[in-house]
Amino acid sequence: MNDIIAELEAAVGEACAKHGGTDSVSASSTGGWNPRLWAALEQIGVTAISVAEEHGGSGGDISTAVAVLEVLGQHSVGVPLAETALLAGWLLADCGAVLPSGPMTACLAGSDLRLERKDDNLSVHGTVARVPWARCVDHVVVLGAGRVVLLHRDDFRVREGTNLAGEPRDDISIATSVPLVRVHDVTVESGISDRGFRTRAALARAAHIAGAARRALELAVTYAGEREQFGRPIAGFQAVQQHLAAMAGEVLLAKVAVEAAALALDTEDDPDVAVAAAKAVAGQVAGLVSSLAHQVHGAIGFTDEHPLHYSTTRLWAWRDEAGNENYWSTELGRRAVSAGSHGLWPLLVGKRSHSARR
Amino acid sequence: MDLWNLNPVALPPEHEDLRGNVRTFLAEEIAMGRITPRCDQWLGGWDPAFSRRLGESGWVGMTFPTKYGGSGKGALARFVVTEELLAAGAPVAAHWIADRQTGPGLLRFGSAEQKEAFLPLIAQGQYYFAAGMSEPDTGSDLASVRTSGRRIDGGWRVSGTKVWTSGAHLAQAMVVLARTEPRSSDRHAGLTQFIIELPDPNVQIRPIRLLTGEHHFNEVVLDDVFVPDTRVLGEPGSGWKQVTSELAMERSGPERILSTFPLLAAATDYLAENSSRIDMARFGAVVARIWALRQMSLAVAGRLEVGAAPAAEAATVKDLGTRFETVVIDTVRLLTELEPDSGSDQEIPRMLAESILHSPGFTLRGGTNEILRGVVARQLGVR
Ligand SMILES: Cc1cc2nc3c(=O)[nH]c(=O)nc-3n(C[C@H](O)[C@H](O)[C@H](O)COP(=O)(O)OP(=O)(O)OC[C@H]3O[C@@H](n4cnc5c(N)ncnc54)[C@H](O)[C@@H]3O)c2cc1C
C-alpha cells in the first residue's frame, strides 16, 4: 500500500475514534448524523476524495477513496462520504461542474421521477425511494434522462426511513423547477451512465462491508481472549479458534476483493466484472462473518449494550444495498455464460489498459 | 492482528504479454491433440514430454536466476504462467513439486554444487522431485517424523518409511525429512532434509492406489540408504525451518483454487444452451468467488515477490480456495443435472467424475484445513 493511503487511513481512523464514539453512533441510529466527524473529515480533506481538484474535489483515485470507506465501515460511523465523493461529486465533476460545499447525496431517477424541459427550467416531479442521508444533506444530485441535476434542500421533501443499522434511507418527493444552470447534459465522453452509477454505489457499500467485517472479527478475537468458560478463555477451544480463523479468511477475502475492484476502476478498460464480483463476495462475507461473530460472542453480542451490533447490523444492511449478492451474481453469471468455455478465464483475469489512467 | 498487509496486485503489462504467449502455446497444444484438458492435473497429469516443452519455452524454474538455467522473472511471472496452465487443465504434475518447492528450497538452502547439479535440469522440465514428509504415524504432526538419519563416515544412513509420496515412482529424486538428533523438549530441533536420488537399491517404492485405482501416491521404504554429505540439504538440524519455508510457497498458489476450474469453464457452454432454466445467480456466485480468491492468491504472490513470508495469509487462501474447489463441483453438478461418468466421451460428465473422485484430497494435501486454521488462529493471537 502506498504511504499516502496509509497516512489518510490513519488520520481518518483517528478522527473516527475521536468523533465517532459509540454515543454518536447511537444518535445516528435515531436518524441523526455526525456533523462533528464530517467537519473533521473535511479538515483532513477526504470528503470530496477522488474528485479532481479543478472541480472542487481533493484529488486522489478510487483506490484511495475505497481505503477511506473501509476505515469508516470499520468504525461504524455514519457520514455520506461515499455519496458525496464517489457519486454526487463524480456526477458533477464529470459534467464539468464545480462541487458545492457540504455533504451531498445522489440518486438515479426511476420511472417515478419525471424530468421535463420547460423554457429555461427543468421541471422535476416524483419520488425516489431510500436515498441515503437525504435528510442530512444540502444537495441531492439526480442522474436521469441523460441529465445530471443539482437539487437544493428546498427542492425536495423527505419522508424519513432507516436501514437495519438506523442509517437514514429516506424517501424524497420532488416537485420543483430547476434553473438550467443546475442542469448538465451528460455527454458520451463523460463516462457517466446508470450502470456506472450502480457500479460505484456497489463498490462503496462493498468497501464499507470490508471494514465492518474486519471490526466484527476484531471484536470476536478480543472477546474470545477475555471470556472464560470451563476455567479458561474460550479462545483456548479449538472449535472457537476455527470460527475465528474462518472469519479471518473471509475478512481478508472481502478486503482484497474490494481493493482489487477499486484498482480495476482506476486502471482497467472494463472494471464491471471486478466490481460485480467484489459486491457479490462482500455480500457473502457479510452474512458469514456476522453469524460467526455472533456465535463467538454468545448472548452478550445479541444485546444493545455490546458494540458488536454496530458492525453486524451494518453488515446485514449494506449487503442488500446497491444490489445484493443475487443481483450482482446474476450479472456475472450472464456474462460468464455468454463468455463461454474459452472466454470465462479471460473474463476473470481481466485486461489492464496498458496506459493506466492515473 | 497483523493479517492485513495483503493488497491487490496490478500485474505489469509485460506479464500480460507473457500470459498471451502461454495461452497461444496451450491452444496449439490442445489443437494438436498433444494434451487434453482435465481437472486436478497438478496431481494427476504426469507428462514429461509436456514438462520439457514448457521448460524449452522458459516456463519452468521462472524464479531461478539465469545462471542456474531459470528465467529470473520472479514470483508474479510464475504466477501468471501457472494459473494459465491450471485454468487450461494442462498436465503439469511431473515438474510441479520441483518447480514450486524443491527448486526454491535448493536456491535458499542448497550448496553451490547442488544448485548447479539440479536447478538447470529442473528448469529444463527434465528433473522431477518427490516430497518425502508424511509417514504412517506422521501426518498433521510433521515434527513427529521417525525416519532417522545416522551419521557415518562421509555421509549418513537413512532409514524409515514415508507415505503418500506423490510421484515418487516417477521422480528422479526425493527430499526426505528425517530426525537426526534424539527428540528433545524442542520438537522442532534436530530434523534434517536429505536429497535421495532415485532409483536407489535401498529404496523400495510401492504404489498406494487412490480410490479411483489411479497410481499417484506411494509408500517409500528407506532401508539404510546411504546419503553422502553433499546431498544434505541445508544445515543438519535445520530441517524444520526449511520445511516450513517450503510450505509458505506451497500453500497459496493458484493450484489451491483452480483444480476444478476446467469443469467450471466447460459448464458455461452447456449452461448457455440451457440458459432459460438455469439459476444464473447461483452460477454467478461461484464466478464472483473465484474472481476474489484469485485476487487473494495473487496478493500473496505479490508479498512473496518482495521477500515476505505471509504464512497465515497463505493458509487462508488455501483454506478458502480448497473448500471452494468442491463448491465448483457441486454447482456444476446441480445446475447441469448431468451424471458424473469417467468413461463418458463428453467433457462435463468426465470432468465431474475426475473432480469428484479427486475432491477428498483438496483439503488434505499440503496440510489439512484444520491445521491451516490453527496457523491463522495463532496469527490472530488466540492460540
Ligand atoms: C493428494 C495428496 C497428495 C499428497 N502428497 C504428499 C506428498 O507428496 N508428500 C507427503 O509427504 N505427503 C503428501 N500428502 C500427505 C498430506 O500431507 C497429509 O495427508 C496431511 O498432512 C494430513 O495427514 P494425515 O493424512 O495423516 O491425516 P491426520 O494428520 O491423521 O489427520 C486426520 C484428521 O484429523 C485432523 N487433525 C489432526 N490433527 C489435528 C489437530 N491438531 N487439530 C485439529 N485437527 C486435527 C486433520 O485435520 C484431519 O481432518 C498428500 C496427501 C494427499 C491427500
CSV table of N, CA and C in Angstrom, one decimal, chain A residues 125-183:
chain,number,residue,atom,x,y,z
A,125,HIS,N,-40.4,16.1,-11.1
A,125,HIS,CA,-41.6,15.7,-10.3
A,125,HIS,C,-41.5,14.3,-10.0
A,126,GLY,N,-41.9,13.9,-8.8
A,126,GLY,CA,-42.0,12.5,-8.5
A,126,GLY,C,-41.2,12.1,-7.2
A,127,THR,N,-41.0,10.8,-7.0
A,127,THR,CA,-40.4,10.4,-5.8
A,127,THR,C,-39.2,9.4,-6.1
A,128,VAL,N,-38.3,9.4,-5.2
A,128,VAL,CA,-37.2,8.4,-5.2
A,128,VAL,C,-37.1,7.8,-3.8
A,129,ALA,N,-37.1,6.5,-3.8
A,129,ALA,CA,-37.1,5.8,-2.5
A,129,ALA,C,-35.7,5.5,-2.0
A,130,ARG,N,-35.6,5.5,-0.7
A,130,ARG,CA,-34.4,5.1,0.0
A,130,ARG,C,-33.1,5.8,-0.5
A,131,VAL,N,-33.2,7.1,-0.4
A,131,VAL,CA,-32.0,7.9,-0.8
A,131,VAL,C,-31.1,8.0,0.5
A,132,PRO,N,-29.9,7.5,0.5
A,132,PRO,CA,-29.1,7.6,1.7
A,132,PRO,C,-28.8,9.0,2.2
A,133,TRP,N,-29.1,9.2,3.4
A,133,TRP,CA,-28.7,10.5,4.1
A,133,TRP,C,-29.4,11.7,3.6
A,134,ALA,N,-30.5,11.6,2.9
A,134,ALA,CA,-31.2,12.7,2.2
A,134,ALA,C,-31.5,13.8,3.2
A,135,ARG,N,-32.0,13.4,4.4
A,135,ARG,CA,-32.3,14.4,5.4
A,135,ARG,C,-31.2,15.3,5.9
A,136,CYS,N,-30.0,14.8,5.8
A,136,CYS,CA,-28.8,15.4,6.3
A,136,CYS,C,-28.0,16.3,5.4
A,137,VAL,N,-28.4,16.3,4.1
A,137,VAL,CA,-27.5,16.9,3.1
A,137,VAL,C,-28.1,18.2,2.6
A,138,ASP,N,-27.2,19.0,2.0
A,138,ASP,CA,-27.6,20.3,1.4
A,138,ASP,C,-28.0,20.1,0.0
A,139,HIS,N,-27.5,19.1,-0.7
A,139,HIS,CA,-27.7,18.9,-2.1
A,139,HIS,C,-28.0,17.4,-2.4
A,140,VAL,N,-28.9,17.2,-3.3
A,140,VAL,CA,-29.1,15.9,-3.9
A,140,VAL,C,-28.8,16.0,-5.4
A,141,VAL,N,-27.9,15.1,-5.9
A,141,VAL,CA,-27.6,15.1,-7.4
A,141,VAL,C,-28.4,13.9,-8.0
A,142,VAL,N,-29.2,14.3,-9.0
A,142,VAL,CA,-30.0,13.3,-9.6
A,142,VAL,C,-29.5,13.0,-11.0
A,143,LEU,N,-29.4,11.7,-11.3
A,143,LEU,CA,-29.0,11.3,-12.7
A,143,LEU,C,-30.2,10.7,-13.3
A,144,GLY,N,-30.6,11.2,-14.5
A,144,GLY,CA,-31.8,10.7,-15.2
A,144,GLY,C,-32.0,11.3,-16.5
A,145,ALA,N,-32.5,10.6,-17.5
A,145,ALA,CA,-32.8,11.1,-18.8
A,145,ALA,C,-31.7,11.9,-19.4
A,146,GLY,N,-30.5,11.3,-19.2
A,146,GLY,CA,-29.3,11.9,-19.9
A,146,GLY,C,-28.9,13.3,-19.3
A,147,ARG,N,-29.4,13.5,-18.0
A,147,ARG,CA,-29.0,14.7,-17.4
A,147,ARG,C,-28.5,14.5,-16.0
A,148,VAL,N,-27.7,15.4,-15.5
A,148,VAL,CA,-27.4,15.5,-14.1
A,148,VAL,C,-27.9,16.7,-13.5
A,149,VAL,N,-28.7,16.6,-12.5
A,149,VAL,CA,-29.5,17.8,-11.9
A,149,VAL,C,-29.1,18.0,-10.5
A,150,LEU,N,-28.8,19.2,-10.2
A,150,LEU,CA,-28.4,19.5,-8.8
A,150,LEU,C,-29.6,20.1,-8.1
A,151,LEU,N,-30.1,19.4,-7.1
A,151,LEU,CA,-31.3,19.8,-6.3
A,151,LEU,C,-30.8,20.5,-5.0
A,152,HIS,N,-31.5,21.6,-4.6
A,152,HIS,CA,-31.2,22.2,-3.3
A,152,HIS,C,-32.1,21.6,-2.3
A,153,ARG,N,-31.8,21.9,-1.1
A,153,ARG,CA,-32.6,21.5,0.1
A,153,ARG,C,-34.1,21.7,-0.1
A,154,ASP,N,-34.4,22.9,-0.6
A,154,ASP,CA,-35.8,23.2,-0.7
A,154,ASP,C,-36.5,22.7,-1.9
A,155,ASP,N,-35.8,21.9,-2.7
A,155,ASP,CA,-36.4,21.3,-3.9
A,155,ASP,C,-37.1,20.0,-3.6
A,156,PHE,N,-36.9,19.5,-2.4
A,156,PHE,CA,-37.5,18.1,-2.1
A,156,PHE,C,-37.9,18.1,-0.7
A,157,ARG,N,-38.9,17.2,-0.5
A,157,ARG,CA,-39.3,16.9,0.9
A,157,ARG,C,-38.9,15.5,1.2
A,158,VAL,N,-38.7,15.2,2.5
A,158,VAL,CA,-38.2,14.0,3.0
A,158,VAL,C,-39.2,13.2,3.8
A,159,ARG,N,-39.3,11.9,3.5
A,159,ARG,CA,-40.1,11.0,4.4
A,159,ARG,C,-39.0,10.1,5.0
A,160,GLU,N,-38.8,10.2,6.3
A,160,GLU,CA,-37.7,9.6,6.9
A,160,GLU,C,-37.8,8.0,6.9
A,161,GLY,N,-36.8,7.4,6.7
A,161,GLY,CA,-36.7,5.9,6.8
A,161,GLY,C,-35.3,5.6,7.2
A,162,THR,N,-35.1,4.3,7.6
A,162,THR,CA,-33.7,3.9,8.0
A,162,THR,C,-33.4,2.5,7.5
A,163,ASN,N,-32.1,2.2,7.5
A,163,ASN,CA,-31.8,0.8,7.2
A,163,ASN,C,-31.6,0.1,8.6
A,164,LEU,N,-31.2,-1.2,8.6
A,164,LEU,CA,-31.2,-2.0,9.8
A,164,LEU,C,-30.3,-1.4,10.9
A,165,ALA,N,-29.3,-0.6,10.4
A,165,ALA,CA,-28.4,0.0,11.4
A,165,ALA,C,-28.9,1.4,11.8
A,166,GLY,N,-30.0,1.8,11.3
A,166,GLY,CA,-30.5,3.1,11.7
A,166,GLY,C,-30.0,4.2,10.9
A,167,GLU,N,-29.3,3.9,9.8
A,167,GLU,CA,-28.8,5.0,9.0
A,167,GLU,C,-29.9,5.5,8.1
A,168,PRO,N,-29.9,6.8,7.9
A,168,PRO,CA,-31.0,7.4,7.1
A,168,PRO,C,-31.1,6.8,5.7
A,169,ARG,N,-32.2,6.3,5.3
A,169,ARG,CA,-32.5,5.9,4.0
A,169,ARG,C,-33.9,6.5,3.7
A,170,ASP,N,-33.9,7.7,3.2
A,170,ASP,CA,-35.1,8.5,3.2
A,170,ASP,C,-35.8,8.5,1.8
A,171,ASP,N,-37.1,8.4,1.8
A,171,ASP,CA,-37.8,8.6,0.5
A,171,ASP,C,-37.9,10.2,0.3
A,172,ILE,N,-37.6,10.6,-0.9
A,172,ILE,CA,-37.8,12.0,-1.2
A,172,ILE,C,-38.8,12.3,-2.2
A,173,SER,N,-39.6,13.3,-2.0
A,173,SER,CA,-40.6,13.7,-3.1
A,173,SER,C,-40.2,15.0,-3.6
A,174,ILE,N,-40.1,15.1,-4.9
A,174,ILE,CA,-39.6,16.3,-5.6
A,174,ILE,C,-40.7,16.9,-6.4
A,175,ALA,N,-40.9,18.2,-6.2
A,175,ALA,CA,-41.8,19.0,-7.1
A,175,ALA,C,-41.2,20.3,-7.2
A,176,THR,N,-40.4,20.5,-8.3
A,176,THR,CA,-39.6,21.7,-8.4
A,176,THR,C,-39.3,22.0,-9.8
A,177,SER,N,-38.8,23.2,-10.0
A,177,SER,CA,-38.4,23.6,-11.3
A,177,SER,C,-37.0,24.1,-11.1
A,178,VAL,N,-36.1,23.5,-11.8
A,178,VAL,CA,-34.6,23.8,-11.6
A,178,VAL,C,-34.1,24.6,-12.7
A,179,PRO,N,-33.5,25.8,-12.4
A,179,PRO,CA,-32.9,26.6,-13.5
A,179,PRO,C,-31.8,25.8,-14.2
A,180,LEU,N,-31.6,26.1,-15.5
A,180,LEU,CA,-30.7,25.3,-16.3
A,180,LEU,C,-29.3,25.4,-15.9
A,181,VAL,N,-28.9,26.4,-15.1
A,181,VAL,CA,-27.5,26.4,-14.6
A,181,VAL,C,-27.2,25.2,-13.7
A,182,ARG,N,-28.3,24.6,-13.2
A,182,ARG,CA,-28.1,23.5,-12.3
A,182,ARG,C,-28.4,22.1,-13.0
A,183,VAL,N,-28.6,22.2,-14.3
A,183,VAL,CA,-28.8,21.0,-15.1
A,183,VAL,C,-27.7,20.8,-16.1
